[in-house]
Short mmCIF file of C-alpha atoms in Angstrom, two decimals:
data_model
loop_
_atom_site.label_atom_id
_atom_site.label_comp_id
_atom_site.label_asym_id
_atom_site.label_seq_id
_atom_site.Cartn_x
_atom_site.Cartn_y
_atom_site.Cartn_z
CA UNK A 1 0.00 0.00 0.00
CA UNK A 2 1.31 3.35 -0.52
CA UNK A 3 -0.63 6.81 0.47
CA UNK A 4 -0.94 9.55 -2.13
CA UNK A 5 -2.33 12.54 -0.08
CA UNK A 6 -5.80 11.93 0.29
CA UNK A 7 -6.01 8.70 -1.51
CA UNK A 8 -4.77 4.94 -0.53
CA UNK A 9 -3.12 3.11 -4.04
CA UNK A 10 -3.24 -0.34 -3.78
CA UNK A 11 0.42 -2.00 -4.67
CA UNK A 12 -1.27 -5.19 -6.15
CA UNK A 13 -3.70 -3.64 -8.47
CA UNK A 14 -3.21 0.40 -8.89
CA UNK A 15 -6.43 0.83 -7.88
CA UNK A 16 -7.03 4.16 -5.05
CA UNK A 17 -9.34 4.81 -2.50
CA UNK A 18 -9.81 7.87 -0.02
CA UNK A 19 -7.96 7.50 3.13
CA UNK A 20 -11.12 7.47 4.77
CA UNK A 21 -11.62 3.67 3.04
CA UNK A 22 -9.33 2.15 6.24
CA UNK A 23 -11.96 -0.53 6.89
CA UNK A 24 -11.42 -1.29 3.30
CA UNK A 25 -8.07 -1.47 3.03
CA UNK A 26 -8.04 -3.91 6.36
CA UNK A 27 -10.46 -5.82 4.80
CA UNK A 28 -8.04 -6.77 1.67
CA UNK A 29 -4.95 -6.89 3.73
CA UNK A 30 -7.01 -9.68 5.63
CA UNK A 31 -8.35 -11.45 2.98
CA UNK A 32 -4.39 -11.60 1.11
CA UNK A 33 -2.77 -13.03 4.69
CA UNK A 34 -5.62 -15.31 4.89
CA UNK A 35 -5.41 -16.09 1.08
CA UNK A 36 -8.98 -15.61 1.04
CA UNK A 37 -10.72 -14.95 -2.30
CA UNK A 38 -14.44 -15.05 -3.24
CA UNK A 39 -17.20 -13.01 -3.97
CA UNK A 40 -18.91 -9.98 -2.36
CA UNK A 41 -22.79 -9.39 -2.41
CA UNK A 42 -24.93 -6.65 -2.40
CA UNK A 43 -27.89 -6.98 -0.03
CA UNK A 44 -30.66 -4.41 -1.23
CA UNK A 45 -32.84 -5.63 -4.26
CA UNK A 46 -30.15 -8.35 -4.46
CA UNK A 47 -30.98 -10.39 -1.26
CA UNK A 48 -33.76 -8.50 0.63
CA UNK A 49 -36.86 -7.18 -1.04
CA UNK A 50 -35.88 -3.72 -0.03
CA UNK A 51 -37.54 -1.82 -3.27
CA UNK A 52 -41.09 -3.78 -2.85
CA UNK A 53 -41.00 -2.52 0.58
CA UNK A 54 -40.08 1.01 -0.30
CA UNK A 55 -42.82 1.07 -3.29
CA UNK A 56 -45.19 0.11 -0.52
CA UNK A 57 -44.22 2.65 1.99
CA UNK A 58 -44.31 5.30 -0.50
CA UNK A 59 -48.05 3.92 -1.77
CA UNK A 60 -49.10 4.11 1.52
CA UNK A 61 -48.08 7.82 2.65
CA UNK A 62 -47.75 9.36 -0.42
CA UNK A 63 -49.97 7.86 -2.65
CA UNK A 64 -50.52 6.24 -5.83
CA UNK A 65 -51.01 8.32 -9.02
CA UNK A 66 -51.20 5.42 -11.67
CA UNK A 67 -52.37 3.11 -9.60
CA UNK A 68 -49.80 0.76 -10.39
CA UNK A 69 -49.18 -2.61 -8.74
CA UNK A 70 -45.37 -2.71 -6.71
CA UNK A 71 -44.38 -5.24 -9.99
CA UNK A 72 -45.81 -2.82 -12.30
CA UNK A 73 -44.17 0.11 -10.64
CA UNK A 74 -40.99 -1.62 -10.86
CA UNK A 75 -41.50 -2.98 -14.64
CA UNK A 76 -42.11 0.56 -15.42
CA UNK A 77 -39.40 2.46 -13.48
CA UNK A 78 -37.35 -0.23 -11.60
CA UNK A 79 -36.29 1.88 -8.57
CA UNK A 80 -39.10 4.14 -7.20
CA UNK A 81 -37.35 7.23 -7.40
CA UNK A 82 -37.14 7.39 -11.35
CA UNK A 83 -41.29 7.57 -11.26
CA UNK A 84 -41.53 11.17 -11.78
CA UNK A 85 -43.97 12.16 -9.46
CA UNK A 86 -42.42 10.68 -6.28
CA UNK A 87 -39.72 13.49 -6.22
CA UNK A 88 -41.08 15.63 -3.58
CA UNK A 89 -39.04 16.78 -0.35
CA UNK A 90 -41.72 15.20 1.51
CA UNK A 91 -40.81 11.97 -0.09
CA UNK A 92 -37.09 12.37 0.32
CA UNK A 93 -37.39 13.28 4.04
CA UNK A 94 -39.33 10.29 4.58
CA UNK A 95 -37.45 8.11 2.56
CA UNK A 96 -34.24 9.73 4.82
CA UNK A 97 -36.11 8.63 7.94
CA UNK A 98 -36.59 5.11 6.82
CA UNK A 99 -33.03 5.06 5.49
CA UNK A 100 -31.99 4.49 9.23
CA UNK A 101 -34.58 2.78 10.80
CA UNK A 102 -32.85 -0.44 12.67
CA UNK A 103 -36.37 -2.29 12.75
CA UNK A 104 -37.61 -1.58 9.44
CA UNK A 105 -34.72 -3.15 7.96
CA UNK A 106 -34.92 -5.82 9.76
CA UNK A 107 -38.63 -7.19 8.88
CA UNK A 108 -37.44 -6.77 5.42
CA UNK A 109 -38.69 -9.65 3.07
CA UNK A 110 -36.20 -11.81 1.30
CA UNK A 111 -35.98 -12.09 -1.79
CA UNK A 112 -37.57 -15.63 -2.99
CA UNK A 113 -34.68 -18.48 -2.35
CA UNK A 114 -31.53 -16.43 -2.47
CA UNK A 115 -30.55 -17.73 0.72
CA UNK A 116 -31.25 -21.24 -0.48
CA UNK A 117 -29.03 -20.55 -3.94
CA UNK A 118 -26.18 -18.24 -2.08
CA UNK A 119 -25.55 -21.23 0.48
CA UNK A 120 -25.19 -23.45 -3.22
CA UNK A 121 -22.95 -20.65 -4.36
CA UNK A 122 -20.92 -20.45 -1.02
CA UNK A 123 -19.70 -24.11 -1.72
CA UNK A 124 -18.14 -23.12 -5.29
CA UNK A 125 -16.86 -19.29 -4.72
CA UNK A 126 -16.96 -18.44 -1.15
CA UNK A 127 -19.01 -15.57 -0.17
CA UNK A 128 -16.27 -13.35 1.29
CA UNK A 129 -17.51 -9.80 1.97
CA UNK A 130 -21.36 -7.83 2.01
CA UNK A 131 -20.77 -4.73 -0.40
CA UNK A 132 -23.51 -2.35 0.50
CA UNK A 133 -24.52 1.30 0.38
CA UNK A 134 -26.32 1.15 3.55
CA UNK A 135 -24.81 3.45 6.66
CA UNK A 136 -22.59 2.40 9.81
CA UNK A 137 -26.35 3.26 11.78
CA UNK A 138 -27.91 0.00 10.79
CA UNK A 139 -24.61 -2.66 10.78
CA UNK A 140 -26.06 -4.62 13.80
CA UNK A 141 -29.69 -4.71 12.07
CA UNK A 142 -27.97 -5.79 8.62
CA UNK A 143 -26.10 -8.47 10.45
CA UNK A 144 -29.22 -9.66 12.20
CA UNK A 145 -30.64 -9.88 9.14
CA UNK A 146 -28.44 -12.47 7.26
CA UNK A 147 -27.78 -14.38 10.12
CA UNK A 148 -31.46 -14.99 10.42
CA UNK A 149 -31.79 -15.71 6.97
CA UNK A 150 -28.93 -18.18 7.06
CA UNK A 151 -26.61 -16.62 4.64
CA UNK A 152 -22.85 -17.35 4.86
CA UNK A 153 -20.82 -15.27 7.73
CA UNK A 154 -18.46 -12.67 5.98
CA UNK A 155 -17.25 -9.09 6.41
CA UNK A 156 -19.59 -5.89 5.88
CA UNK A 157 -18.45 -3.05 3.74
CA UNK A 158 -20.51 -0.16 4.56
CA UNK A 159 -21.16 3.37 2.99
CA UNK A 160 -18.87 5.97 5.05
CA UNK A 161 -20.77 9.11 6.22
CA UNK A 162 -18.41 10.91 3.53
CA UNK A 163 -20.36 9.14 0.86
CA UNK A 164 -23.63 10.90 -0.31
CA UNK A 165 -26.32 8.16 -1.96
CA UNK A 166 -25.96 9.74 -5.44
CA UNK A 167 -22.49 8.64 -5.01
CA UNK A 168 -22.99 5.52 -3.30
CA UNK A 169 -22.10 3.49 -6.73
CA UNK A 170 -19.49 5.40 -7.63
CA UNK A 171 -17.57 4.62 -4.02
CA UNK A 172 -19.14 0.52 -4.69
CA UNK A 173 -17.02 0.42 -8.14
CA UNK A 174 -14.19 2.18 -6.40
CA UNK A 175 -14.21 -0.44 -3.19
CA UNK A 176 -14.68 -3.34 -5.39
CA UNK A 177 -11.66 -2.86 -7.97
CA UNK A 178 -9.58 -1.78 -4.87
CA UNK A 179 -10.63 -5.55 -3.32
CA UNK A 180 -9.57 -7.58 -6.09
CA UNK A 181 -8.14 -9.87 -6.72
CA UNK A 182 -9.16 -10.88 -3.28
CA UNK A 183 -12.63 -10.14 -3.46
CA UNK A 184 -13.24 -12.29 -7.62
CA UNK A 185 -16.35 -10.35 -8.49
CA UNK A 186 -19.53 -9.01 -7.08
CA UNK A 187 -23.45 -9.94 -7.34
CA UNK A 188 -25.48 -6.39 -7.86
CA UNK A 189 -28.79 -5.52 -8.77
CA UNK A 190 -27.93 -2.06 -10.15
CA UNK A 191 -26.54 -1.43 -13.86
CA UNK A 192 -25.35 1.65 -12.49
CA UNK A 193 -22.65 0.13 -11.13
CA UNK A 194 -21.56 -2.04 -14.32
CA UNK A 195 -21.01 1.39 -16.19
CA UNK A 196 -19.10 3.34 -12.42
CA UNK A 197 -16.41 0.72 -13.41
CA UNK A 198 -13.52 1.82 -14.92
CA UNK A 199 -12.02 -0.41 -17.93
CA UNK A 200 -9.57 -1.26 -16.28
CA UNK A 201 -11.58 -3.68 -13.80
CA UNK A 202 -10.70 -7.54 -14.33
CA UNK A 203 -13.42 -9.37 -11.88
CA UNK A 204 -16.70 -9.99 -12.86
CA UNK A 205 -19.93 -8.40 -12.44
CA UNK A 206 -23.29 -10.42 -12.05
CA UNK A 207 -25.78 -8.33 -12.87
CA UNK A 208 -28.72 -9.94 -11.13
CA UNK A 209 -32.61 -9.11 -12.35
CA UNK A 210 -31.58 -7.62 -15.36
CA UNK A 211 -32.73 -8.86 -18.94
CA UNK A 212 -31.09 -6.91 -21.49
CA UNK A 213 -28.02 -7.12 -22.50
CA UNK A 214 -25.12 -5.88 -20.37
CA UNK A 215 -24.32 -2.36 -20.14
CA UNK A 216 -21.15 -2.13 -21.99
CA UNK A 217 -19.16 -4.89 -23.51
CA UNK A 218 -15.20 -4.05 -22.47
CA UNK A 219 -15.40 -5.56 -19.17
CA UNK A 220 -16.83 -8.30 -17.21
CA UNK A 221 -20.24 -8.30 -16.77
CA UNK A 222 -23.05 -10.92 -16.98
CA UNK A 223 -26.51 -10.26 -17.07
CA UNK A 224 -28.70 -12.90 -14.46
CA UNK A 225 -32.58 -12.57 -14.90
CA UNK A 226 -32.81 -14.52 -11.58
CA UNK A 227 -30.34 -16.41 -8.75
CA UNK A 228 -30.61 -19.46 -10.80
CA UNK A 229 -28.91 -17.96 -13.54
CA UNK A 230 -26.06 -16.69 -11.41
CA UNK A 231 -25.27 -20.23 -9.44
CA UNK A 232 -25.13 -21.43 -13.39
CA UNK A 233 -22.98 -18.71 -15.00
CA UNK A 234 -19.88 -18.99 -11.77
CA UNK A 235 -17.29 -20.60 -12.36
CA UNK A 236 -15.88 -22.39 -9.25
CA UNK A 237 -12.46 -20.87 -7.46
#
């Protein structure tokens, strides 16, 4: 490792991170003395129903001016903030309030057998590290979480306070080329993220509930319509 200023450049790879990123940098230090390499995971819209739940929060306070059903909203826009007329401060302020509520996240649906088809994909790439733009506030709730959902025991990457949301992909891209080769690849629902990574980035990103075709073509990226499709397009470590 060797410190640039502000920024941490990783010896192995090139790639930087602010000096803030400590936890991060620990993290792949770790993972190299304990030759540890696998995958990390996102948990929101990846492994927990998180937008379902948000789309019905938002119905329920705010209301619903197309009278769309949570699929339909999510057909249409695929995150509830792109539907136009959920924009308001109101909205936001709410949607700030939820952001760091311990219990909501908690009773947070899971996603239909990903815990069943992560524990299959544990035993061919381990599941190494949780990648996620969720804040320090709700770490014990997010652990709580997995554990009672049975997914495999692993580090948690959080979003620093430093990181605003619009950024929050932008820092994920940064985090996950900084972990690799340590951390193989990464399993995210956003596309986002496929086009935050720079060309440069050799791992592989699993695109999961998307069906078009990826994002860009000069990196790694694989487009999974569902969890089946993921266990079947790894390739074992």
């Amino acid at each position: 490792m060797v410190e640039r200023s502000n920024t941490l450049v990783c010896k192995t790879n090139g790639a930087s991170l602010p000096r803030s990123e400590s936890w991060s940098q620990h993290i792949f230090y770790e993972f190299k003395s304990k030759k540890l390499k696998g995958l990390a995971l996102d948990i929101d819209d990846t492994l927990a129903q998180s937008g379902d739940a948000w789309i019905i929060g938002i119905q329920k306070h705010f209301g619903n001016p197309e009278n769309l059903s949570v699929e339909e909203v999510k057909q249409k826009y695929r995150y509830s903030y792109n539907a136009p007329y959920w924009n308001s401060p109101a909205i936001r302020k709410w949607e700030e309030s939820v952001r760091y509520d311990e219990n909501w996240h908690f009773k947070l649906p899971l996603i239909k057998n990903a815990n069943h088809v992560v524990e299959k994909i544990h035993k061919l790439v381990p599941i190494v590290v949780y990648l996620t733009a969720r804040p320090k506030g709700i770490l014990a709730a997010t652990r709580n979480w997995l554990e009672k959902h049975g997914f495999p025991k692993a580090e948690i990457i959080y979003r620093p306070a430093s990181v605003r949301l619009p950024e929050n992909l932008a820092w994920k891209a940064k985090v996950l080329e900084y972990l690799y080769p340590q951390v193989v690849g990464m399993v995210d629902d956003h596309p986002q993220l496929a086009k935050d990574l720079s060309k440069k980035y050799r791992g592989t990103l699993y695109l999961y509930d998307y069906h078009d075709q990826a994002p860009r073509g000069d990196i790694n990226i694989v487009p999974c319509k569902n969890w089946q499709e993921v266990l079947e397009s790894l390739v074992p470590l």
